[in-house]
Amino acid sequence: MAANSHRVGSSSYGGAAPYRSRDGLSTRPVGASEEIQLRIDPLDLDDEITGLHRQVRRLKHVAEDIGTEVKYQKNFLEELQMTMIKAQAGVKNNLRRLNQSIIQSGSNHIIHVILFALVCFFVVYLWSKMFRK
């Protein structure tokens, strides 16, 4: 009988040991023959099945939680994308208004500069006429 058992009270397999030969599976030598007889304890298999069932149930809950998180993240990204589209439209609209404002006020500035230059020229002309007499 093999004496190695990897069964621990609470293994990382949820009570299902990965390799067992101590209680559940045992071998008996049969003389000089190369045959091996196995004896499986049905109670130990029930424990293994229960442990696997617990693992599957936990994995199912984890998968459901992952699915819920994926749906939440998808909705969040869709809302973020819509917000970004609205923000881009707002920025584009504001840039268009700003360009129009610059064009309009820029032409006003040029008109003001030209008028100032004409007034200065006229003042200098009049001043030169007054002092030349």
XYZ file of N, CA and C in Angstrom:
399
model
N 0.823 -1.157 0.000
C 0.000 0.000 0.000
C 0.887 1.248 0.000
N 0.627 2.197 -0.865
C 1.424 3.423 -0.910
C 1.038 4.290 0.264
N 2.025 4.817 0.951
C 1.760 5.558 2.177
C 1.750 7.068 1.961
N 1.977 7.548 0.763
C 1.999 8.999 0.521
C 0.589 9.531 0.366
N 0.279 10.495 1.184
C -1.029 11.144 1.076
C -0.813 12.643 1.083
N -1.420 13.342 0.142
C -1.294 14.790 0.057
C -2.528 15.465 0.598
N -3.292 14.775 1.375
C -4.517 15.344 1.894
C -4.216 16.143 3.155
N -4.646 17.367 3.159
C -4.492 18.245 4.314
C -5.896 18.699 4.673
N -6.121 19.082 5.904
C -7.450 19.473 6.374
C -8.175 20.421 5.434
N -7.537 21.513 5.048
C -8.170 22.429 4.098
C -7.164 22.707 2.988
N -7.230 21.922 1.943
C -6.293 22.103 0.839
C -6.784 23.216 -0.062
N -5.921 23.634 -0.973
C -6.293 24.704 -1.890
C -7.280 24.226 -2.948
N -7.630 22.948 -2.903
C -8.577 22.410 -3.861
C -9.961 22.297 -3.270
N -10.247 22.992 -2.179
C -11.570 23.000 -1.591
C -11.968 21.664 -1.004
N -11.052 20.983 -0.395
C -11.360 19.698 0.209
C -11.090 18.540 -0.728
N -10.816 18.805 -1.992
C -10.527 17.744 -2.947
C -9.024 17.678 -3.134
N -8.415 16.621 -2.655
C -6.973 16.480 -2.751
C -6.612 16.075 -4.171
N -5.512 16.619 -4.713
C -5.161 16.311 -6.089
C -4.716 14.859 -6.281
N -3.958 14.321 -5.359
C -3.491 12.938 -5.454
C -3.763 12.252 -4.127
N -4.406 11.108 -4.211
C -4.664 10.394 -2.968
C -4.468 8.911 -3.213
N -3.855 8.298 -2.283
C -3.768 6.845 -2.355
C -3.817 6.230 -0.967
N -3.973 7.019 0.029
C -3.932 6.486 1.388
C -5.248 5.826 1.763
N -6.362 6.600 1.696
C -7.632 6.042 2.138
C -8.488 5.578 0.972
N -8.568 6.370 -0.086
C -9.510 6.100 -1.150
C -9.025 5.081 -2.146
N -7.789 5.155 -2.552
C -7.257 4.300 -3.592
C -6.105 3.507 -2.991
N -6.165 2.223 -3.081
C -5.069 1.426 -2.539
C -4.753 0.296 -3.508
N -3.524 -0.149 -3.462
C -3.083 -1.227 -4.356
C -2.727 -2.443 -3.517
N -2.945 -3.588 -4.115
C -2.531 -4.840 -3.472
C -1.713 -5.626 -4.473
N -0.529 -6.004 -4.079
C 0.263 -6.831 -4.992
C -0.375 -8.227 -5.116
N -0.358 -8.723 -6.329
C -0.952 -10.031 -6.581
C 0.161 -10.956 -7.058
N 0.888 -11.494 -6.134
C 1.932 -12.475 -6.429
C 2.953 -11.937 -7.412
N 3.359 -12.768 -8.360
C 4.374 -12.417 -9.329
C 3.765 -11.786 -10.576
N 2.509 -11.665 -10.599
C 1.836 -11.109 -11.766
C 2.050 -9.593 -11.827
N 1.961 -9.045 -13.018
C 2.113 -7.611 -13.169
C 0.772 -6.899 -13.051
N -0.244 -7.597 -12.641
C -1.547 -6.997 -12.458
C -1.608 -6.272 -11.125
N -2.361 -5.207 -11.101
C -2.561 -4.450 -9.868
C -4.051 -4.384 -9.625
N -4.419 -4.666 -8.410
C -5.827 -4.560 -8.058
C -6.036 -3.245 -7.304
N -7.068 -2.526 -7.687
C -7.398 -1.267 -7.042
C -8.675 -1.423 -6.256
N -8.666 -0.820 -5.079
C -9.864 -0.803 -4.272
C -10.192 0.669 -4.015
N -11.384 1.088 -4.421
C -11.803 2.482 -4.283
C -12.863 2.550 -3.202
N -12.618 3.431 -2.231
C -13.568 3.615 -1.142
C -14.642 4.608 -1.609
N -15.898 4.222 -1.696
C -16.941 5.115 -2.217
C -17.169 6.346 -1.348
N -16.930 6.281 -0.059
C -17.123 7.441 0.804
C -16.119 8.531 0.483
N -14.883 8.138 0.175
C -13.872 9.126 -0.170
C -14.191 9.797 -1.502
N -14.751 9.065 -2.448
C -15.142 9.671 -3.717
C -16.252 10.690 -3.511
N -17.153 10.390 -2.584
C -18.200 11.362 -2.287
C -17.602 12.658 -1.740
N -16.582 12.533 -0.885
C -15.905 13.721 -0.370
C -15.239 14.505 -1.503
N -14.606 13.771 -2.418
C -13.949 14.410 -3.550
C -14.973 15.119 -4.429
N -16.083 14.457 -4.687
C -17.127 15.045 -5.525
C -17.716 16.277 -4.849
N -17.917 16.201 -3.537
C -18.435 17.357 -2.795
C -17.456 18.520 -2.871
N -16.170 18.225 -2.715
C -15.146 19.275 -2.816
C -15.117 19.896 -4.206
N -15.208 19.051 -5.221
C -15.229 19.576 -6.592
C -16.491 20.389 -6.847
N -17.602 19.932 -6.283
C -18.858 20.664 -6.446
C -18.742 22.060 -5.825
N -18.096 22.144 -4.656
C -17.879 23.446 -4.016
C -16.999 24.345 -4.892
N -15.969 23.745 -5.474
C -15.085 24.515 -6.353
C -15.846 25.048 -7.564
N -16.647 24.184 -8.165
C -17.415 24.602 -9.335
C -18.386 25.709 -8.963
N -19.024 25.599 -7.819
C -19.964 26.617 -7.367
C -19.240 27.953 -7.143
N -18.053 27.900 -6.531
C -17.272 29.126 -6.323
C -16.858 29.743 -7.655
N -16.420 28.891 -8.578
C -16.024 29.392 -9.893
C -17.216 29.992 -10.636
N -18.379 29.411 -10.447
C -19.590 29.950 -11.073
C -19.884 31.337 -10.527
N -19.764 31.499 -9.218
C -20.008 32.812 -8.611
C -18.969 33.833 -9.083
N -17.715 33.392 -9.198
C -16.668 34.295 -9.691
C -16.974 34.706 -11.130
N -17.389 33.747 -11.959
C -17.720 34.066 -13.353
C -18.907 35.028 -13.432
N -19.897 34.837 -12.580
C -21.046 35.762 -12.556
C -20.612 37.154 -12.128
N -19.725 37.225 -11.121
C -19.215 38.527 -10.683
C -18.421 39.207 -11.793
N -17.629 38.420 -12.519
C -16.856 38.978 -13.635
C -17.807 39.490 -14.708
N -18.860 38.739 -15.002
C -19.845 39.178 -15.987
C -20.522 40.465 -15.580
N -20.877 40.574 -14.309
C -21.501 41.801 -13.807
C -20.541 42.981 -13.927
N -19.293 42.760 -13.577
C -18.293 43.825 -13.668
C -18.079 44.245 -15.122
N -18.069 43.283 -16.034
C -17.886 43.598 -17.453
C -19.046 44.462 -17.950
N -20.280 44.121 -17.561
C -21.437 44.927 -17.964
C -21.331 46.343 -17.402
N -20.926 46.453 -16.139
C -20.780 47.769 -15.516
C -19.716 48.589 -16.245
N -18.575 47.968 -16.526
C -17.486 48.665 -17.222
C -17.923 49.084 -18.624
N -18.682 48.219 -19.315
C -19.155 48.535 -20.667
C -20.074 49.755 -20.627
N -21.024 49.761 -19.686
C -21.932 50.909 -19.556
C -21.162 52.182 -19.225
N -20.185 52.056 -18.340
C -19.369 53.212 -17.962
C -18.620 53.766 -19.166
N -18.024 52.880 -19.976
C -17.273 53.324 -21.141
C -18.192 53.956 -22.193
N -19.402 53.403 -22.351
C -20.345 53.995 -23.297
C -20.750 55.404 -22.859
N -21.011 55.583 -21.557
C -21.346 56.907 -21.043
C -20.172 57.866 -21.199
N -18.972 57.373 -20.937
C -17.776 58.200 -21.085
C -17.581 58.604 -22.545
N -17.833 57.678 -23.455
C -17.698 57.979 -24.871
C -18.712 59.043 -25.297
N -19.953 58.927 -24.819
C -20.957 59.934 -25.149
C -20.568 61.297 -24.574
N -20.043 61.309 -23.364
C -19.600 62.559 -22.752
C -18.467 63.183 -23.565
N -17.542 62.348 -24.024
C -16.426 62.852 -24.834
C -16.916 63.407 -26.166
N -17.894 62.755 -26.777
C -18.439 63.252 -28.048
C -19.094 64.611 -27.838
N -19.869 64.735 -26.747
C -20.503 66.018 -26.444
C -19.457 67.093 -26.153
N -18.413 66.736 -25.429
C -17.359 67.704 -25.109
C -16.629 68.136 -26.378
N -16.349 67.181 -27.278
C -15.689 67.535 -28.529
C -16.556 68.472 -29.364
N -17.870 68.200 -29.399
C -18.772 69.077 -30.149
C -18.786 70.480 -29.537
N -18.793 70.555 -28.199
C -18.773 71.849 -27.523
C -17.487 72.609 -27.804
N -16.361 71.921 -27.765
C -15.069 72.566 -28.030
C -15.015 73.046 -29.480
N -15.491 72.206 -30.388
C -15.489 72.591 -31.803
C -16.358 73.823 -32.028
N -17.521 73.849 -31.397
C -18.421 74.995 -31.516
C -17.782 76.254 -30.937
N -17.156 76.118 -29.776
C -16.503 77.280 -29.146
C -15.319 77.778 -29.973
N -14.553 76.856 -30.577
C -13.442 77.273 -31.432
C -13.954 78.023 -32.669
N -15.062 77.559 -33.221
C -15.648 78.240 -34.380
C -16.072 79.668 -33.993
N -16.721 79.776 -32.838
C -17.130 81.112 -32.361
C -15.916 82.005 -32.111
N -14.884 81.422 -31.511
C -13.672 82.193 -31.217
C -13.011 82.675 -32.505
N -12.952 81.798 -33.505
C -12.362 82.204 -34.785
C -13.166 83.332 -35.428
N -14.481 83.213 -35.370
C -15.312 84.277 -35.921
C -15.097 85.584 -35.156
N -15.002 85.482 -33.848
C -14.778 86.671 -33.026
C -13.433 87.301 -33.330
N -12.415 86.488 -33.512
C -11.070 87.014 -33.820
C -11.086 87.700 -35.177
N -11.763 87.072 -36.139
C -11.819 87.673 -37.471
C -12.537 89.019 -37.415
N -13.666 89.060 -36.709
C -14.429 90.314 -36.629
C -13.682 91.378 -35.836
N -13.172 91.008 -34.688
C -12.480 92.012 -33.868
C -11.129 92.357 -34.464
N -10.519 91.424 -35.166
C -9.245 91.714 -35.832
C -9.425 92.774 -36.889
N -10.492 92.712 -37.669
C -10.741 93.728 -38.685
C -11.062 95.060 -38.015
N -11.726 95.050 -36.879
C -11.986 96.282 -36.135
C -10.691 96.908 -35.642
N -9.762 96.083 -35.235
C -8.476 96.599 -34.768
C -7.734 97.281 -35.914
N -7.803 96.675 -37.055
C -7.111 97.268 -38.204
C -7.750 98.619 -38.550
N -9.072 98.669 -38.501
C -9.762 99.928 -38.773
C -9.359 100.979 -37.739
N -9.274 100.594 -36.485
C -8.855 101.535 -35.432
C -7.426 102.024 -35.658
N -6.565 101.129 -36.056
C -5.170 101.515 -36.301
C -5.095 102.483 -37.483
N -5.845 102.177 -38.533
C -5.835 103.064 -39.712
C -6.402 104.442 -39.350
N -7.513 104.477 -38.617
C -8.089 105.757 -38.188
C -7.127 106.535 -37.303
N -6.441 105.849 -36.385
C -5.464 106.518 -35.514
C -4.333 107.103 -36.340
N -3.864 106.330 -37.332
C -2.776 106.830 -38.185
C -3.239 108.056 -38.986
N -4.464 108.034 -39.493
C -4.980 109.180 -40.249
C -5.134 110.419 -39.358
N -5.630 110.210 -38.144
C -5.775 111.334 -37.209
C -4.403 111.900 -36.863
N -3.450 111.035 -36.596
C -2.091 111.511 -36.279
C -1.506 112.266 -37.475
N -1.666 111.719 -38.661
C -1.159 112.391 -39.853
C -1.828 113.751 -40.031
N -3.140 113.803 -39.826
C -3.877 115.067 -39.950
C -3.413 116.078 -38.909
N -3.214 115.635 -37.666
C -2.735 116.527 -36.603
C -1.350 117.043 -36.938
N -0.466 116.165 -37.387
C 0.890 116.585 -37.746
C 0.823 117.552 -38.924
N -0.020 117.303 -39.879
C -0.174 118.180 -41.042
C -0.666 119.567 -40.615
N -1.714 119.545 -39.753
C -2.229 120.835 -39.277
C -1.187 121.567 -38.430
N -0.472 120.887 -37.622
C 0.529 121.504 -36.770
C 1.652 122.095 -37.624
N 2.016 121.342 -38.661
C 3.070 121.863 -39.537
C 2.578 123.097 -40.295
N 1.326 123.170 -40.683
C 0.759 124.318 -41.360
C 0.684 125.523 -40.421
N 0.374 125.292 -39.152
C 0.240 126.382 -38.196
C 1.584 126.997 -37.858
N 2.617 126.178 -37.738
C 3.920 126.711 -37.331
C 4.747 127.177 -38.526
N 4.363 126.941 -39.715
C 5.100 127.351 -40.890
C 4.780 128.819 -41.251
N 3.744 129.344 -40.867
C 3.331 130.694 -41.227
C 4.235 131.684 -40.635
